[in-house]
Amino acid sequence: MSGFVTAVSSNGEYSFTKPNRDSITLLAGLGVEGDVHAGVTVKHRSRVAQDPTQPNLRQVHLIHEELFAEVGERGFAVAPGQLGENITTRGIDLLALPAGTLLRIGDTAVLEVTGLRNPCAQIDAFQPGLLKQVVGRDEAGNVVRKAGIMSIVREGGVVRPGDTIEPRLPEGPHRPLTRV
């Protein structure tokens, strides 16, 4: 199961969307160079308010481009970077990866998957009704989050559209992704 990068995005200012770039540079232990969410400790405002000393498990946000087609069938137009992700992917089932999966991207970058993005009301501010499309419930009533995954940078490097993504699953029993 491999995939590839379709877009990369970053923003040095707090904003819901992130402009697309020709490339982004991942910095080990920090995140995307120049991105407002880069750092050793949490940078998301709601998490900083809870405890600013928490480790940043949300350094790099990835979304599968297939989600855009899915919500497009329901009348929502979403393009790479518009949901705040840093890396947009294709061909890899991000949501099915277990916690601790390593993603080698391009020649040198390695991310470690930490969990699911917990979508917030800003998604509805972007497009009313979109939040219900990316967070729902399955037949058993369990919450299903589809707005991508979060990761930390284990090995830095430059990431560009077209780069391959090779997952390496962790050993032992796999832990399903939970929100981080």
mmCIF file of C-alpha atoms in Angstrom:
data_model
loop_
_atom_site.group_PDB
_atom_site.id
_atom_site.type_symbol
_atom_site.label_atom_id
_atom_site.label_comp_id
_atom_site.label_asym_id
_atom_site.label_seq_id
_atom_site.Cartn_x
_atom_site.Cartn_y
_atom_site.Cartn_z
ATOM 1 C CA MET A 1 0.000 0.000 0.000
ATOM 2 C CA SER A 2 1.856 3.061 -1.212
ATOM 3 C CA GLY A 3 0.684 6.422 -2.390
ATOM 4 C CA PHE A 4 1.969 9.795 -3.441
ATOM 5 C CA VAL A 5 1.826 13.479 -2.564
ATOM 6 C CA THR A 6 -0.543 15.575 -4.674
ATOM 7 C CA ALA A 7 -0.003 18.937 -2.924
ATOM 8 C CA VAL A 8 1.942 20.533 -0.079
ATOM 9 C CA SER A 9 0.796 23.555 1.917
ATOM 10 C CA SER A 10 1.972 25.742 4.778
ATOM 11 C CA ASN A 11 1.127 29.029 6.429
ATOM 12 C CA GLY A 12 3.173 31.161 8.814
ATOM 13 C CA GLU A 13 0.017 32.855 10.116
ATOM 14 C CA TYR A 14 -2.999 31.432 11.921
ATOM 15 C CA SER A 15 -5.548 30.828 9.210
ATOM 16 C CA PHE A 16 -7.866 27.922 8.527
ATOM 17 C CA THR A 17 -6.577 27.361 5.005
ATOM 18 C CA LYS A 18 -2.964 26.997 3.915
ATOM 19 C CA PRO A 19 -1.656 28.112 0.531
ATOM 20 C CA ASN A 20 -0.139 25.469 -1.738
ATOM 21 C CA ARG A 21 3.622 25.541 -2.195
ATOM 22 C CA ASP A 22 6.103 24.073 -4.658
ATOM 23 C CA SER A 23 7.702 22.278 -1.702
ATOM 24 C CA ILE A 24 7.779 22.212 2.095
ATOM 25 C CA THR A 25 10.696 21.375 4.348
ATOM 26 C CA LEU A 26 10.042 19.032 7.265
ATOM 27 C CA LEU A 27 12.214 19.591 10.337
ATOM 28 C CA ALA A 28 12.830 16.636 12.659
ATOM 29 C CA GLY A 29 10.964 17.034 15.949
ATOM 30 C CA LEU A 30 9.339 20.307 14.874
ATOM 31 C CA GLY A 31 7.106 20.060 11.799
ATOM 32 C CA VAL A 32 6.890 22.137 8.632
ATOM 33 C CA GLU A 33 9.478 24.900 8.435
ATOM 34 C CA GLY A 34 7.750 28.288 8.665
ATOM 35 C CA ASP A 35 4.328 26.808 9.479
ATOM 36 C CA VAL A 36 2.455 28.261 12.438
ATOM 37 C CA HIS A 37 1.886 24.767 13.877
ATOM 38 C CA ALA A 38 5.572 23.789 13.939
ATOM 39 C CA GLY A 39 7.147 23.249 17.338
ATOM 40 C CA VAL A 40 8.019 20.791 20.064
ATOM 41 C CA THR A 41 4.986 21.762 22.159
ATOM 42 C CA VAL A 42 1.357 22.205 21.036
ATOM 43 C CA LYS A 43 0.547 25.132 18.756
ATOM 44 C CA HIS A 44 -3.179 24.650 18.117
ATOM 45 C CA ARG A 45 -4.880 27.416 20.080
ATOM 46 C CA SER A 46 -7.419 25.211 21.882
ATOM 47 C CA ARG A 47 -4.669 22.867 23.067
ATOM 48 C CA VAL A 48 -2.389 25.705 24.130
ATOM 49 C CA ALA A 49 -5.262 27.032 26.268
ATOM 50 C CA GLN A 50 -5.577 23.609 27.969
ATOM 51 C CA ASP A 51 -1.848 23.043 28.585
ATOM 52 C CA PRO A 52 0.866 24.816 26.589
ATOM 53 C CA THR A 53 3.502 22.283 27.717
ATOM 54 C CA GLN A 54 1.874 19.299 25.951
ATOM 55 C CA PRO A 55 4.031 17.642 23.294
ATOM 56 C CA ASN A 56 3.043 18.586 19.760
ATOM 57 C CA LEU A 57 1.587 15.400 18.267
ATOM 58 C CA ARG A 58 0.069 17.483 15.451
ATOM 59 C CA GLN A 59 3.201 18.786 13.701
ATOM 60 C CA VAL A 60 2.129 17.704 10.205
ATOM 61 C CA HIS A 61 -1.457 17.218 9.010
ATOM 62 C CA LEU A 62 -2.163 14.877 6.084
ATOM 63 C CA ILE A 63 -5.459 14.504 4.190
ATOM 64 C CA HIS A 64 -6.308 12.011 1.471
ATOM 65 C CA GLU A 65 -7.392 13.743 -1.731
ATOM 66 C CA GLU A 66 -10.091 11.090 -2.177
ATOM 67 C CA LEU A 67 -12.023 12.882 0.607
ATOM 68 C CA PHE A 68 -12.418 15.913 -1.667
ATOM 69 C CA ALA A 69 -14.135 13.789 -4.307
ATOM 70 C CA GLU A 70 -16.373 12.206 -1.651
ATOM 71 C CA VAL A 71 -17.592 15.547 -0.290
ATOM 72 C CA GLY A 72 -17.771 16.896 -3.845
ATOM 73 C CA GLU A 73 -20.471 14.324 -4.586
ATOM 74 C CA ARG A 74 -22.488 16.032 -1.836
ATOM 75 C CA GLY A 75 -22.044 19.511 -3.266
ATOM 76 C CA PHE A 76 -18.928 20.720 -1.421
ATOM 77 C CA ALA A 77 -15.941 22.059 -3.340
ATOM 78 C CA VAL A 78 -12.679 21.495 -1.455
ATOM 79 C CA ALA A 79 -9.155 21.802 -2.846
ATOM 80 C CA PRO A 80 -5.748 20.930 -1.359
ATOM 81 C CA GLY A 81 -4.761 23.124 1.578
ATOM 82 C CA GLN A 82 -8.265 24.430 2.177
ATOM 83 C CA LEU A 83 -8.861 22.224 5.234
ATOM 84 C CA GLY A 84 -5.548 23.284 6.762
ATOM 85 C CA GLU A 85 -3.524 20.211 5.817
ATOM 86 C CA ASN A 86 0.184 20.332 5.062
ATOM 87 C CA ILE A 87 0.309 17.270 2.808
ATOM 88 C CA THR A 88 -2.448 16.097 0.478
ATOM 89 C CA THR A 89 -2.128 12.452 -0.575
ATOM 90 C CA ARG A 90 -3.578 10.017 -3.087
ATOM 91 C CA GLY A 91 -3.632 6.234 -3.191
ATOM 92 C CA ILE A 92 -3.055 5.488 0.481
ATOM 93 C CA ASP A 93 -5.792 4.819 3.043
ATOM 94 C CA LEU A 94 -4.520 7.177 5.725
ATOM 95 C CA LEU A 95 -7.448 6.530 8.074
ATOM 96 C CA ALA A 96 -6.745 2.778 8.140
ATOM 97 C CA LEU A 97 -3.131 3.152 9.257
ATOM 98 C CA PRO A 98 -2.350 2.130 12.840
ATOM 99 C CA ALA A 99 -0.771 4.547 15.311
ATOM 100 C CA GLY A 100 3.008 4.497 15.059
ATOM 101 C CA THR A 101 3.098 3.859 11.301
ATOM 102 C CA LEU A 102 6.142 5.447 9.690
ATOM 103 C CA LEU A 103 5.619 7.221 6.369
ATOM 104 C CA ARG A 104 8.708 7.672 4.196
ATOM 105 C CA ILE A 105 7.994 10.563 1.862
ATOM 106 C CA GLY A 106 10.299 11.353 -1.013
ATOM 107 C CA ASP A 107 14.007 10.740 -0.556
ATOM 108 C CA THR A 108 14.562 11.445 3.138
ATOM 109 C CA ALA A 109 11.510 12.595 5.111
ATOM 110 C CA VAL A 110 9.901 10.248 7.639
ATOM 111 C CA LEU A 111 6.702 10.994 9.560
ATOM 112 C CA GLU A 112 5.265 8.991 12.450
ATOM 113 C CA VAL A 113 1.468 8.797 12.501
ATOM 114 C CA THR A 114 0.126 9.920 15.904
ATOM 115 C CA GLY A 115 -3.644 9.927 15.392
ATOM 116 C CA LEU A 116 -6.733 11.338 13.728
ATOM 117 C CA ARG A 117 -7.439 15.001 13.220
ATOM 118 C CA ASN A 118 -10.294 16.065 15.443
ATOM 119 C CA PRO A 119 -12.254 18.400 13.140
ATOM 120 C CA CYS A 120 -13.619 21.590 14.642
ATOM 121 C CA ALA A 121 -16.353 24.107 13.917
ATOM 122 C CA GLN A 122 -13.981 26.117 11.708
ATOM 123 C CA ILE A 123 -14.813 23.602 8.977
ATOM 124 C CA ASP A 124 -18.428 24.816 9.011
ATOM 125 C CA ALA A 125 -17.212 28.428 8.959
ATOM 126 C CA PHE A 126 -15.295 27.516 5.785
ATOM 127 C CA GLN A 127 -18.360 25.845 4.184
ATOM 128 C CA PRO A 128 -21.594 25.448 6.165
ATOM 129 C CA GLY A 129 -22.530 21.779 6.550
ATOM 130 C CA LEU A 130 -19.069 20.442 5.686
ATOM 131 C CA LEU A 131 -18.308 19.374 9.267
ATOM 132 C CA LYS A 132 -21.079 16.754 9.117
ATOM 133 C CA GLN A 133 -19.439 15.360 5.986
ATOM 134 C CA VAL A 134 -16.068 14.794 7.683
ATOM 135 C CA VAL A 135 -17.368 13.698 11.100
ATOM 136 C CA GLY A 136 -20.214 11.267 11.413
ATOM 137 C CA ARG A 137 -21.298 8.031 13.021
ATOM 138 C CA ASP A 138 -21.160 4.464 11.796
ATOM 139 C CA GLU A 139 -24.014 1.929 12.066
ATOM 140 C CA ALA A 140 -23.004 1.143 15.656
ATOM 141 C CA GLY A 141 -23.099 4.817 16.645
ATOM 142 C CA ASN A 142 -19.319 5.237 16.882
ATOM 143 C CA VAL A 143 -17.817 8.576 15.858
ATOM 144 C CA VAL A 144 -16.023 8.420 12.508
ATOM 145 C CA ARG A 145 -13.458 11.142 11.778
ATOM 146 C CA LYS A 146 -12.452 11.521 8.123
ATOM 147 C CA ALA A 147 -10.563 14.842 8.094
ATOM 148 C CA GLY A 148 -7.101 13.301 7.910
ATOM 149 C CA ILE A 149 -4.341 12.228 10.222
ATOM 150 C CA MET A 150 -1.713 13.942 12.322
ATOM 151 C CA SER A 151 1.960 13.109 12.583
ATOM 152 C CA ILE A 152 5.334 14.119 13.964
ATOM 153 C CA VAL A 153 8.549 14.474 11.978
ATOM 154 C CA ARG A 154 11.091 11.732 12.710
ATOM 155 C CA GLU A 155 13.457 12.591 9.838
ATOM 156 C CA GLY A 156 13.452 15.873 8.003
ATOM 157 C CA GLY A 157 13.568 16.566 4.306
ATOM 158 C CA VAL A 158 11.969 18.391 1.417
ATOM 159 C CA VAL A 159 8.536 17.169 0.276
ATOM 160 C CA ARG A 160 7.072 17.991 -3.132
ATOM 161 C CA PRO A 161 3.983 17.057 -5.124
ATOM 162 C CA GLY A 162 4.665 13.769 -6.898
ATOM 163 C CA ASP A 163 6.821 12.334 -4.090
ATOM 164 C CA THR A 164 6.034 8.742 -3.167
ATOM 165 C CA ILE A 165 4.736 7.748 0.255
ATOM 166 C CA GLU A 166 5.821 4.357 1.586
ATOM 167 C CA PRO A 167 4.209 3.271 4.877
ATOM 168 C CA ARG A 168 5.977 0.958 7.318
ATOM 169 C CA LEU A 169 3.571 -0.543 9.837
ATOM 170 C CA PRO A 170 4.696 -0.912 13.457
ATOM 171 C CA GLU A 171 5.466 -4.321 14.921
ATOM 172 C CA GLY A 172 3.206 -6.092 17.366
ATOM 173 C CA PRO A 173 -0.481 -5.578 17.843
ATOM 174 C CA HIS A 174 -1.622 -2.515 15.933
ATOM 175 C CA ARG A 175 -3.381 0.311 17.770
ATOM 176 C CA PRO A 176 -6.172 1.984 15.806
ATOM 177 C CA LEU A 177 -5.972 5.717 15.364
ATOM 178 C CA THR A 178 -7.760 7.883 17.890
ATOM 179 C CA ARG A 179 -8.105 11.659 17.929
ATOM 180 C CA VAL A 180 -5.101 13.716 18.935
#
